[in-house]
Short mmCIF file of C-alpha atoms in Angstrom, two decimals:
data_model
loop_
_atom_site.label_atom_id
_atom_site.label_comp_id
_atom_site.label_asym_id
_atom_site.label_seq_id
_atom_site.Cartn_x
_atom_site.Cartn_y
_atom_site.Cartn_z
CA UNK A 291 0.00 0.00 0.00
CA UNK A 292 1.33 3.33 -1.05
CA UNK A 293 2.51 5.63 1.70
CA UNK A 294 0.82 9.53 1.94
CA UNK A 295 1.76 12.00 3.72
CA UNK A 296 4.61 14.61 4.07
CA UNK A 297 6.97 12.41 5.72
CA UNK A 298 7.51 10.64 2.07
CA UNK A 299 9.06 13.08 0.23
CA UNK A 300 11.41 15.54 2.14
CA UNK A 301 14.31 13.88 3.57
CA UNK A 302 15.06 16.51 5.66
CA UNK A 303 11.62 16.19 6.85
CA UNK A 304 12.11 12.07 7.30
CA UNK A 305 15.65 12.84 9.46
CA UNK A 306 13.89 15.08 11.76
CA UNK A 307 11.04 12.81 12.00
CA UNK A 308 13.05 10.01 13.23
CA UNK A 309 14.99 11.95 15.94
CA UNK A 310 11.67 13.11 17.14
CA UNK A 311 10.89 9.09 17.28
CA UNK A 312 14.35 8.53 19.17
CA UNK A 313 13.43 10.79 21.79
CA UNK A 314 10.00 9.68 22.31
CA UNK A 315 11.14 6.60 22.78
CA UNK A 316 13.69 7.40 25.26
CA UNK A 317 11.39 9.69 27.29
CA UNK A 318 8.66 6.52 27.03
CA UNK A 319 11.66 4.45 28.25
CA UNK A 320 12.15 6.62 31.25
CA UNK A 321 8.76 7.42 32.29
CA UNK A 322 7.90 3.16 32.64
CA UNK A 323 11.38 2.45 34.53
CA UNK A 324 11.53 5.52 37.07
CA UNK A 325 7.71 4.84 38.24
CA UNK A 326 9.15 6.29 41.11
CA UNK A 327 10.79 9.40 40.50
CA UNK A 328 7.36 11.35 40.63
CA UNK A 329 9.37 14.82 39.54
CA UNK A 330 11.24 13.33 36.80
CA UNK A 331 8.12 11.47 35.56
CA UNK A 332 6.27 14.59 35.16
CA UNK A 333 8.84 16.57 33.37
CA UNK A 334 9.45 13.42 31.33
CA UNK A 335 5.51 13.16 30.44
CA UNK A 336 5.62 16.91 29.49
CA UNK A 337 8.79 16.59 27.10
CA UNK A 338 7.07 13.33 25.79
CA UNK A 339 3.71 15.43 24.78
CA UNK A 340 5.37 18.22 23.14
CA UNK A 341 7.39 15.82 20.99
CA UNK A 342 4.35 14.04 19.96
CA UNK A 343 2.80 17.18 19.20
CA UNK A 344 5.80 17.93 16.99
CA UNK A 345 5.57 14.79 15.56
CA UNK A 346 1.94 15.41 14.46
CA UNK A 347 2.54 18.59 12.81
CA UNK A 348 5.66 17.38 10.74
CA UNK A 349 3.68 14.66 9.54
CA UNK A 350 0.43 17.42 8.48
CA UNK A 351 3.27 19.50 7.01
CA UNK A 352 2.80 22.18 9.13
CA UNK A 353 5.39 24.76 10.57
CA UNK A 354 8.41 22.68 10.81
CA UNK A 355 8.49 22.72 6.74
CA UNK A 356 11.71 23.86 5.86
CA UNK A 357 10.17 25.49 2.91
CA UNK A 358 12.47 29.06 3.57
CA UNK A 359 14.27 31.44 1.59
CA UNK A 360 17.98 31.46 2.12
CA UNK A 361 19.53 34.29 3.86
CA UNK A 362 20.67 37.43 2.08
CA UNK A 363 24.28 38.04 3.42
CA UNK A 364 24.37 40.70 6.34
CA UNK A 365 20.66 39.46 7.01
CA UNK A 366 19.83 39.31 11.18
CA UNK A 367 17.86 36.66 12.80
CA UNK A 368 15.47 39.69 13.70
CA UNK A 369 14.65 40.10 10.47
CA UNK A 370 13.82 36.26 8.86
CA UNK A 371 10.25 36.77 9.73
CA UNK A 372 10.25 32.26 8.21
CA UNK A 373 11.58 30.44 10.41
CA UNK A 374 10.15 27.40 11.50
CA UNK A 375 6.81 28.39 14.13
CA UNK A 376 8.21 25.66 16.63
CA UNK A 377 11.78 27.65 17.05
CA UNK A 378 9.65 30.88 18.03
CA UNK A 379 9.40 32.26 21.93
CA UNK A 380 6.14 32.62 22.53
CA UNK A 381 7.36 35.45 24.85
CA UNK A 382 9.99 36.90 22.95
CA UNK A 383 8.39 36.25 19.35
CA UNK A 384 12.09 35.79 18.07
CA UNK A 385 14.06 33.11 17.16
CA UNK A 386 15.20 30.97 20.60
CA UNK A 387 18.76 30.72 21.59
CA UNK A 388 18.59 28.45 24.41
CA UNK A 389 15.03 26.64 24.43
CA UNK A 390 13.84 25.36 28.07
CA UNK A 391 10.62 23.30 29.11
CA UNK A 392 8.13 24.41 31.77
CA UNK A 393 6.24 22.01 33.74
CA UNK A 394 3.17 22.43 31.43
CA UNK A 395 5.23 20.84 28.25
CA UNK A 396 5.54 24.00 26.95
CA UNK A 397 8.91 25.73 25.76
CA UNK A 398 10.22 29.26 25.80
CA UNK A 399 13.72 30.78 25.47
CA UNK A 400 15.47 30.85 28.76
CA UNK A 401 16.07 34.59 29.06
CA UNK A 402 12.26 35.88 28.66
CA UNK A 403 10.46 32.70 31.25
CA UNK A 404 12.92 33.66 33.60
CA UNK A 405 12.32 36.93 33.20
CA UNK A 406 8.73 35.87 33.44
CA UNK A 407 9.09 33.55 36.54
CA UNK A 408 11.10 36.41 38.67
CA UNK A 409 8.40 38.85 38.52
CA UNK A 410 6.26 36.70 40.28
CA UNK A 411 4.12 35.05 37.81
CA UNK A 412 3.92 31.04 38.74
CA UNK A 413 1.26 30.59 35.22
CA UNK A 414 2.39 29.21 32.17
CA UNK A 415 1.85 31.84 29.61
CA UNK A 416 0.36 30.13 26.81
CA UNK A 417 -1.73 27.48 28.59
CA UNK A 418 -2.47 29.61 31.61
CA UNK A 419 -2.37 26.27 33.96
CA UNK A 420 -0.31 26.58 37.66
CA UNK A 421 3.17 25.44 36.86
CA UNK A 422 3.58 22.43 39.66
CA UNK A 423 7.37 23.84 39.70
CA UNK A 424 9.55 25.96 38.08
CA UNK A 425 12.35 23.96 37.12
CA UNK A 426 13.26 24.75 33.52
CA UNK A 427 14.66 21.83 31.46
CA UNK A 428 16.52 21.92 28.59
CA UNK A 429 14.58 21.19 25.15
CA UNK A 430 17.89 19.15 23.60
CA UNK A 431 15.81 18.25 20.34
CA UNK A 432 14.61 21.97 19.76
CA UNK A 433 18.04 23.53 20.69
CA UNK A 434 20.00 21.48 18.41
CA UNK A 435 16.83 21.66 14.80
CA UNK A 436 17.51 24.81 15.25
CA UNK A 437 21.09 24.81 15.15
CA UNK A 438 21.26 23.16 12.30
CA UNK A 439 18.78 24.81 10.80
CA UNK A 440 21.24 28.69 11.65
CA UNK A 441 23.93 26.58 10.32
CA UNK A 442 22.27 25.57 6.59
CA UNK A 443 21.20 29.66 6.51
CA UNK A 444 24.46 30.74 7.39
CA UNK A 445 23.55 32.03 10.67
CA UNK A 446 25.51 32.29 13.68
CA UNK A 447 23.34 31.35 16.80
CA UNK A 448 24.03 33.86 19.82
CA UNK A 449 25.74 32.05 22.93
CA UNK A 450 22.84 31.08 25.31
CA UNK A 451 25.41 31.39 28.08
CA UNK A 452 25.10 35.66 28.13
CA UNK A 453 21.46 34.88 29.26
CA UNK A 454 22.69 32.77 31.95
CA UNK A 455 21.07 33.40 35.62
CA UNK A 456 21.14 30.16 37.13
CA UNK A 457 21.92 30.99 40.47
CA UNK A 458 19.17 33.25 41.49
CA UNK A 459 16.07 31.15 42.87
CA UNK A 460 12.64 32.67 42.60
CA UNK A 461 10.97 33.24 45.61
CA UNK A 462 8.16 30.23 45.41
CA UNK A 463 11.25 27.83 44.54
CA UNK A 464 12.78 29.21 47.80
CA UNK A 465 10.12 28.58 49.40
CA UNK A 466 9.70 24.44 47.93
CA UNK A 467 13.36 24.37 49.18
CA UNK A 468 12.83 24.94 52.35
CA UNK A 469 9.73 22.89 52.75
CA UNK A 470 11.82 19.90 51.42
CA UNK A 471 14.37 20.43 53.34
CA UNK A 472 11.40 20.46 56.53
CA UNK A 473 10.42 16.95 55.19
CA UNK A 474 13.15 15.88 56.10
CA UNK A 475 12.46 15.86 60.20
CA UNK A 476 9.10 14.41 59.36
CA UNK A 477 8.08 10.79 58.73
CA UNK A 478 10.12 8.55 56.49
CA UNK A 479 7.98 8.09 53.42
CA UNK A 480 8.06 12.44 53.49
CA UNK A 481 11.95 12.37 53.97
CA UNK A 482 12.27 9.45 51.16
CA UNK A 483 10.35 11.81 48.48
CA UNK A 484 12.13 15.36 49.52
CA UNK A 485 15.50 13.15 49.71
CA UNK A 486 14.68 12.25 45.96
CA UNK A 487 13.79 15.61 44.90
CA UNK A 488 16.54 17.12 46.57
CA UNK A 489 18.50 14.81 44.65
CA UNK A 490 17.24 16.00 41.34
CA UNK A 491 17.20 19.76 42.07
CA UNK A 492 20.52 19.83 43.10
CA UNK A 493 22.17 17.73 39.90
CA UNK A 494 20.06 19.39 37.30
CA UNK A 495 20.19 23.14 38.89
CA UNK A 496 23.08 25.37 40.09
CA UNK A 497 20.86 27.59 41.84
CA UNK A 498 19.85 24.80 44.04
CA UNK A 499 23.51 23.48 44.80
CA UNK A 500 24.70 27.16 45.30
CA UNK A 501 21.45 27.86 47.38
CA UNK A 502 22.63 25.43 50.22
CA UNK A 503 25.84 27.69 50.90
CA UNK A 504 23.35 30.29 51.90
CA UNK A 505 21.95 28.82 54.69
CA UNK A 506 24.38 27.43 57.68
CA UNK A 507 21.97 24.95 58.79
CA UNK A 508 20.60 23.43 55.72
CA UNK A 509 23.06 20.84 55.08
CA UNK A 510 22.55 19.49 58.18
CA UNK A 511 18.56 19.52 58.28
CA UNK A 512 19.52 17.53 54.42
CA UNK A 513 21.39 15.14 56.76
CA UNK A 514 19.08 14.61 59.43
CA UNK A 515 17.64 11.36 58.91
CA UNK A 516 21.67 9.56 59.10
CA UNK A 517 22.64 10.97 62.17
CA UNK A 518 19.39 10.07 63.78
CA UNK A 519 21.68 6.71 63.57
CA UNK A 520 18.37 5.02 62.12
CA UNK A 521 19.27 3.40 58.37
CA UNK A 522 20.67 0.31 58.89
CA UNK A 523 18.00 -1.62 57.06
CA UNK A 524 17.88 -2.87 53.55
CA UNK A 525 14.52 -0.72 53.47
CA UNK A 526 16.22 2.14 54.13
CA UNK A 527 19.04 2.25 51.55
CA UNK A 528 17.54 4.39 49.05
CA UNK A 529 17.42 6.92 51.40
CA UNK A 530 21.01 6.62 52.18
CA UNK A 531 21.50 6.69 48.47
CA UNK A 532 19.84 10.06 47.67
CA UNK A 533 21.43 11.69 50.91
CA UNK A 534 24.68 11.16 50.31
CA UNK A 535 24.32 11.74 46.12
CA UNK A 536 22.63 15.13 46.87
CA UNK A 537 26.24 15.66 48.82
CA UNK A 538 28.00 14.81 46.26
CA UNK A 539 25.88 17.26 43.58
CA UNK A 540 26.32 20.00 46.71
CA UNK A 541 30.28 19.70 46.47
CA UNK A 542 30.46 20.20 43.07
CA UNK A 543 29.58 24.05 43.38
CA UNK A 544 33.23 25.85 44.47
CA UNK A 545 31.64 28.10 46.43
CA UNK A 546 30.29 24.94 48.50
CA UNK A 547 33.25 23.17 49.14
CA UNK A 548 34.67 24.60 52.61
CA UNK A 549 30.97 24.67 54.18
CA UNK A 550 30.69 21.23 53.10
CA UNK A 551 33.84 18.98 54.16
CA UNK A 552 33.91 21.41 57.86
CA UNK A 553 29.92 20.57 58.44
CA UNK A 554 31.06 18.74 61.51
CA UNK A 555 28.67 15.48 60.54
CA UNK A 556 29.44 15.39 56.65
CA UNK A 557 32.60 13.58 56.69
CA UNK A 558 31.75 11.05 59.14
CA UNK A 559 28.61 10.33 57.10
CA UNK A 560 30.40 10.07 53.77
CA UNK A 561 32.84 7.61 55.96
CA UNK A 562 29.63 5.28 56.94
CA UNK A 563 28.13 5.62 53.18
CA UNK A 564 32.04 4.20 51.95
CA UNK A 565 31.51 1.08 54.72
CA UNK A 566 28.33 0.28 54.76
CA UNK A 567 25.88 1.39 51.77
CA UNK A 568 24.92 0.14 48.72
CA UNK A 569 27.57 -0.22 45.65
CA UNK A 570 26.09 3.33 44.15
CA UNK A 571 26.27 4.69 47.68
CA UNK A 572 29.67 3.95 48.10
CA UNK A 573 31.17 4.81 44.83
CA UNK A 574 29.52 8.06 45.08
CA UNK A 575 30.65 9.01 49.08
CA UNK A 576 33.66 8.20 47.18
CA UNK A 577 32.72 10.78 44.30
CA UNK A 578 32.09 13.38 47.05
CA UNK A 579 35.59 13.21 49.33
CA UNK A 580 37.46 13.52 46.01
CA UNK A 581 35.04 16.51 45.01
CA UNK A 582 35.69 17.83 48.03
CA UNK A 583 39.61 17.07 48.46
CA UNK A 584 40.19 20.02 45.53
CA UNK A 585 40.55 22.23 48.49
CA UNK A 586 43.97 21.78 50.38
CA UNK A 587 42.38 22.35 53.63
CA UNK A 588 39.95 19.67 53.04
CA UNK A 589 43.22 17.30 51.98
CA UNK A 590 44.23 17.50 55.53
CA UNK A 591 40.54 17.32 57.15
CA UNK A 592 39.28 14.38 55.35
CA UNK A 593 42.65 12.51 55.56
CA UNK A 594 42.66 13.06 59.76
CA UNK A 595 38.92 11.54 59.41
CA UNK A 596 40.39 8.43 58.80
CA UNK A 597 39.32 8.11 55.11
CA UNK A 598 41.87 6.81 53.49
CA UNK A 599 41.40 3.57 54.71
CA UNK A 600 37.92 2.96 53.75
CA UNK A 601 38.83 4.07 50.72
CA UNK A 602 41.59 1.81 50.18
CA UNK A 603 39.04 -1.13 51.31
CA UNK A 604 36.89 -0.26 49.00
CA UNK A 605 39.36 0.06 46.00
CA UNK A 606 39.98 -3.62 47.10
CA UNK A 607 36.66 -4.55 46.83
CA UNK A 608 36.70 -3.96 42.79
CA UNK A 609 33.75 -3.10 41.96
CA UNK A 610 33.76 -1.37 38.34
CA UNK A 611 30.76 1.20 39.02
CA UNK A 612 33.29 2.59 42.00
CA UNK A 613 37.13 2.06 40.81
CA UNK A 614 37.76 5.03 39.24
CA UNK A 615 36.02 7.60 42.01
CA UNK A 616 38.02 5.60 44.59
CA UNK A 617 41.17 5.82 42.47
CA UNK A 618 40.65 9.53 41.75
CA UNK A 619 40.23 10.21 45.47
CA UNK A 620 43.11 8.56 46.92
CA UNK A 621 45.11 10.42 44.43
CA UNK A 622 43.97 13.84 45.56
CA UNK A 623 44.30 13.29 49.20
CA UNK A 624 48.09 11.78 48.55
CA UNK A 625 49.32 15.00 47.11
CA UNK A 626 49.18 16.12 50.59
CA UNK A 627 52.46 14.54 52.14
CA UNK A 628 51.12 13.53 55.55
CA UNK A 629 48.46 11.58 53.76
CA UNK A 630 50.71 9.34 52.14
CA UNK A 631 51.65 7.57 55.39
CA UNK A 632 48.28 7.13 56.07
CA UNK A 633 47.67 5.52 53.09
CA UNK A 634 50.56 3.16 53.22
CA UNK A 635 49.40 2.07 56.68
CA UNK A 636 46.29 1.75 55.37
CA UNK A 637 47.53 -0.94 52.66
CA UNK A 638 47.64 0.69 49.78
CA UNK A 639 50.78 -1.03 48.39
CA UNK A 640 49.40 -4.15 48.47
CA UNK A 641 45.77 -3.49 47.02
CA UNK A 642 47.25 -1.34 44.40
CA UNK A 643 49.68 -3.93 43.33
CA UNK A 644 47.54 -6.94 43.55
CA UNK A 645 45.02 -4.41 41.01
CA UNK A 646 47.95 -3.78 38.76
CA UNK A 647 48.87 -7.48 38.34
CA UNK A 648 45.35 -8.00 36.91
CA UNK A 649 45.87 -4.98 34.59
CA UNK A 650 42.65 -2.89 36.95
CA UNK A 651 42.77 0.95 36.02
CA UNK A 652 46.72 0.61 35.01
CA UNK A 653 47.22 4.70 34.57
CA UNK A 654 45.28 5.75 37.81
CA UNK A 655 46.97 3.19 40.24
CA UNK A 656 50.00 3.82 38.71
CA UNK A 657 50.29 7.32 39.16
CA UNK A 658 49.50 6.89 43.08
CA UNK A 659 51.57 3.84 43.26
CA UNK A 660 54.67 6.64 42.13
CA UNK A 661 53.42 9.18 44.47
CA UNK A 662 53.47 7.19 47.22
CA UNK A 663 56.99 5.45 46.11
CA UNK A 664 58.58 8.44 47.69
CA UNK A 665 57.90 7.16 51.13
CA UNK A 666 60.59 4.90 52.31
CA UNK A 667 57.83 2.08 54.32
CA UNK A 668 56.25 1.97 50.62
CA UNK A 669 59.23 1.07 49.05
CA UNK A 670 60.18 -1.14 51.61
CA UNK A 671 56.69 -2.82 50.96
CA UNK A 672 56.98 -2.56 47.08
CA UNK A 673 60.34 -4.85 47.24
CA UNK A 674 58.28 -7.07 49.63
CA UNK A 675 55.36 -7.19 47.26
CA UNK A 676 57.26 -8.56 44.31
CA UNK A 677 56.62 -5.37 43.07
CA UNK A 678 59.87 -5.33 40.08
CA UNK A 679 58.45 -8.20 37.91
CA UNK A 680 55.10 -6.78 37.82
CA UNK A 681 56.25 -3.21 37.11
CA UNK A 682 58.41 -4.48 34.53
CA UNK A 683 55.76 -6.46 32.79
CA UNK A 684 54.00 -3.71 32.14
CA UNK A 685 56.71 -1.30 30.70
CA UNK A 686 57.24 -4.11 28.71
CA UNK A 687 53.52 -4.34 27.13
CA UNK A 688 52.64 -0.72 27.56
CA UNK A 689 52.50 1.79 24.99
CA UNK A 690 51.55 4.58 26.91
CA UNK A 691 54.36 7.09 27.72
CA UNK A 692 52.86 8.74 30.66
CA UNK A 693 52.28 4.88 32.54
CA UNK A 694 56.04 3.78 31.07
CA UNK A 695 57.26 6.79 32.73
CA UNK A 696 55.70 6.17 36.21
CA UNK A 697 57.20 1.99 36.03
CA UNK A 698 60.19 3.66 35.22
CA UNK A 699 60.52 5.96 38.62
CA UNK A 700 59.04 3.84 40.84
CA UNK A 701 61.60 0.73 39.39
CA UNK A 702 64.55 4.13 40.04
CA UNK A 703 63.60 4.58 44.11
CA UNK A 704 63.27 0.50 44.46
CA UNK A 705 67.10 0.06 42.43
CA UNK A 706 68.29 3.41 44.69
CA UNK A 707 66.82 1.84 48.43
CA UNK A 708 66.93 -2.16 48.11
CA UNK A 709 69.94 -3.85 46.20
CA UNK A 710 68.60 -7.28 46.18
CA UNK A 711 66.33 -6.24 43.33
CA UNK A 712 69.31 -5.28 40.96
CA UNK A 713 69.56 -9.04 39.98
CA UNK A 714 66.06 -9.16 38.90
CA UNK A 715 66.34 -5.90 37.07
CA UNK A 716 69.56 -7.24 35.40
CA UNK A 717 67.96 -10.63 34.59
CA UNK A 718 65.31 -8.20 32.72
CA UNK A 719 67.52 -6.60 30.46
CA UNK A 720 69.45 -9.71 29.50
CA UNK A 721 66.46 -11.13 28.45
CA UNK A 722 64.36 -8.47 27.07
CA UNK A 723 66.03 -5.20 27.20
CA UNK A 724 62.96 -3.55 28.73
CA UNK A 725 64.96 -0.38 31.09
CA UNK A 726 67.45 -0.14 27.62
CA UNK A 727 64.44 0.54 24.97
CA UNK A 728 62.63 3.10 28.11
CA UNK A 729 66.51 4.83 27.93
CA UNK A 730 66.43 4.78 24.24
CA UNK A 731 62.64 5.99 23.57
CA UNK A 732 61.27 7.30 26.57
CA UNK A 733 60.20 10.74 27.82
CA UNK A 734 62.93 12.48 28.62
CA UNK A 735 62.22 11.83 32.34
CA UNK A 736 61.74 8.55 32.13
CA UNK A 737 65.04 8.18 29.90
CA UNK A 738 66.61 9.91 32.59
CA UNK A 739 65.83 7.68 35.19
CA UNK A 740 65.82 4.64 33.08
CA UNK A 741 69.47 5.52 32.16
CA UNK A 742 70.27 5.91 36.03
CA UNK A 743 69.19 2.50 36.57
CA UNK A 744 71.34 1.26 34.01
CA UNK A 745 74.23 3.22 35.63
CA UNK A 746 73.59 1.15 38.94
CA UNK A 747 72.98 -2.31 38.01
CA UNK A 748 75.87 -1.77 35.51
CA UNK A 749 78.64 -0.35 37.60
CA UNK A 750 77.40 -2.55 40.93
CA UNK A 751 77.55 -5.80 38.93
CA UNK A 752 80.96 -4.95 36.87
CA UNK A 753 79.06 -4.95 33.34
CA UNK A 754 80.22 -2.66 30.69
CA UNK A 755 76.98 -1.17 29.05
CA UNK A 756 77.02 0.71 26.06
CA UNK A 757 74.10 2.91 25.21
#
């Protein structure tokens, strides 16, 4: 049977018809599995009606017919009256530079809701229905059709970042915060939902993360329900998992950072999370102290907590969905000198070791594994690990200069502190020439400290070596 229908005969038409399918699939996808995410759901539903409403009029053939007359050169965007109807504010009446959803489904440009929203209007202003929020969400699909559709007419889009004004709230979203944030000394099935929406708010919305650094008591109403000392079911893990996530999205704001890590029950908190919660939990306490460790002072606070060793336990552990958070923190808090020792009594040497041997996140463990090589109980422990043969296996089957360069120094303090390891190392060349092709090919710091290696084994066991 013969097709009708607009869809059939524009391929431009047919491309933009099947990203509009893409996404309302993946919107349907997300409203069926997060049942119970009850703010995510609705902005989902509303994204999901507008594209189907899209949908509709590109198959009728309506506005999103890309039936326009090129540009004249010099032309302004203010002036192509034919652009598609569906890249129009309804505010503005101009061609949107950075689209956003309101709770209704509908979308405006960024600049003119806001403007909108902050003099007290809480109506959409097409439909006229209460907004149950005022969380603006990006319209992806929009933003980039009409990219491409500046792009064909030679038209440069204006930066939506100049309209940026994230960080202001309005007052009724001030006032949702704090009624969350009284949930969360109410019953558990209230501090379970404000935990989630907190949760939300705070990834999706730098006015929410940098809204928390205004108020010297709000982490710790956020953090109420843990240090009531209660969550220590099962049942009671998702909870967990939203408090200690919304930490994490909190530290991510600079201006955050200090308040956070010296809230006197934070770090303690994150601490349990790394011990005792779920996988997600734990990677993302994890996520948090290494968020958090950007600051100096919070190198040294978090390191006198006792974190490193939880941390180390946890890199043990090996889960995948938490490796490289757990890598990334130890690193950071290592930098700091005094935190090294901790570290080392905390076992690092081993657990990173045993990890490299089965090849685990080679360029992150590596790079603490040479950090911490310039304390003299880790080297002690690396020559008691077997660590030579396994650093020199991997010089040997490594092609990346940065990890060949970190064998390299680490394989320079063990041939400096521990002769009983020159054999081994001398054994390697005669067989493979591994240190000789680093001192050949290398950076030039690792061919400087390949070369010194060369000079010891050589001149300790009476060989004449020849470069």
């Amino acid at each position: 049977m013969a097709k009708t229908g607009v869809l059939e005969g524009d391929p431009g038409v047919i491309v933009k018809a099947t990203e509009l399918k893409k996404e309302i699939q993946r919107l349907v996808k997300t409203i069926v599995e997060e049942t119970d995410d009850e703010l995510f759901s609705l902005e989902a539903i509303d994204q999901t009606h507008q594209m189907l409403c899209a949908l509709k009029d590109l198959k009728l053939g309506n506005s999103l017919s890309f039936n326009i007359m090129p540009q004249k050169e010099g032309e302004k965007i203010e002036s192509l009256g034919d652009f598609p109807q569906e890249f129009r504010c309804p505010l503005s009446k101009k061609l949107m530079c950075d689209p956003v959803i309101v709770s209704t489904g509908q979308t405006y440009d960024r600049p003119f809701i806001q403007k909108w929203l902050k003099s007290g209007n809480r109506t959409c202003p097409q439909t006229q229905q209460v907004l149950s929020h005022t969380f603006l969400t990006p319209n992806n699909l929009i933003r980039d059709m009409i990219a491409k559709w500046c792009k064909s007419h030679g038209i440069q889009l204006p930066d939506s970042n100049q309209y940026s004004d994230d960080n202001v709230l309005t007052k009724t979203d001030q006032d949702h915060f704090n009624s969350l944030l009284e949930k969360m000394s109410s019953s558990l099935s209230d501090q379970k939902k404000a935990a989630r929406e907190l949760r939300l708010l705070t990834k999706r919305s730098p006015s929410f993360r940098a809204h928390f650094g205004e108020s010297v008591d709000a982490i710790p109403k956020l953090l109420n329900p843990l240090s009531q000392n209660k969550l220590r079911s099962e049942a009671h893990f998702d909870l967990q998992e939203d408090l200690i996530t919304t930490v994490l999205n909190l530290s991510i704001h600079d201006n955050n950072k200090k308040l956070v890590a010296e809230t006197p029950m934070v770090i303690p908190l994150l601490l349990d999370a790394l011990r005792s919660g779920t996988i997600e939990t734990r990677s993302n306490a994890a996520a948090a102290l290494f968020t958090l460790s950007a600051l100096d002072s919070n190198k040294s606070l978090i390191g006198k907590s006792g974190a490193l060793k939880p941390l180390i336990d946890l890199l043990e552990d090996g889960h995948p969905l938490a490796m490289r958070d757990v890598a990334s923190a130890i690193f950071n808090l290592c930098i700091l000198h005094e935190n090294k020792m901790r570290a080392v009594r905390g076992g690092a040497v081993r657990v990173i070791l045993d990890k490299l041997s089965n090849r685990v996140r080679v360029d992150e463990l590596l790079a603490i594994l040479a950090m911490l090589s310039t304390n003299q109980k880790a080297v002690e422990e690396l020559g008691e690990f077997e660590a030579v043969s396994c650093l020199l296996s991997i010089t040997r089957e490594n092609s990346c200069a940065r990890n060949t360069e970190n064998c390299v120094a680490i394989l320079h303090t063990i041939c400096f502190s521990d002769r009983t390891k020159w054999r081994e190392i001398r054994e390697e060349e005669t067989a493979h020439g591994t240190i000789t092709q680093v001192a050949q090919n290398g950076t030039s710091r690792a061919k400087r400290k390949a070369s010194g290696i060369l000079e010891r084994i050589n001149r300790a066991m009476n060989i004449t070596y020849t470069a």
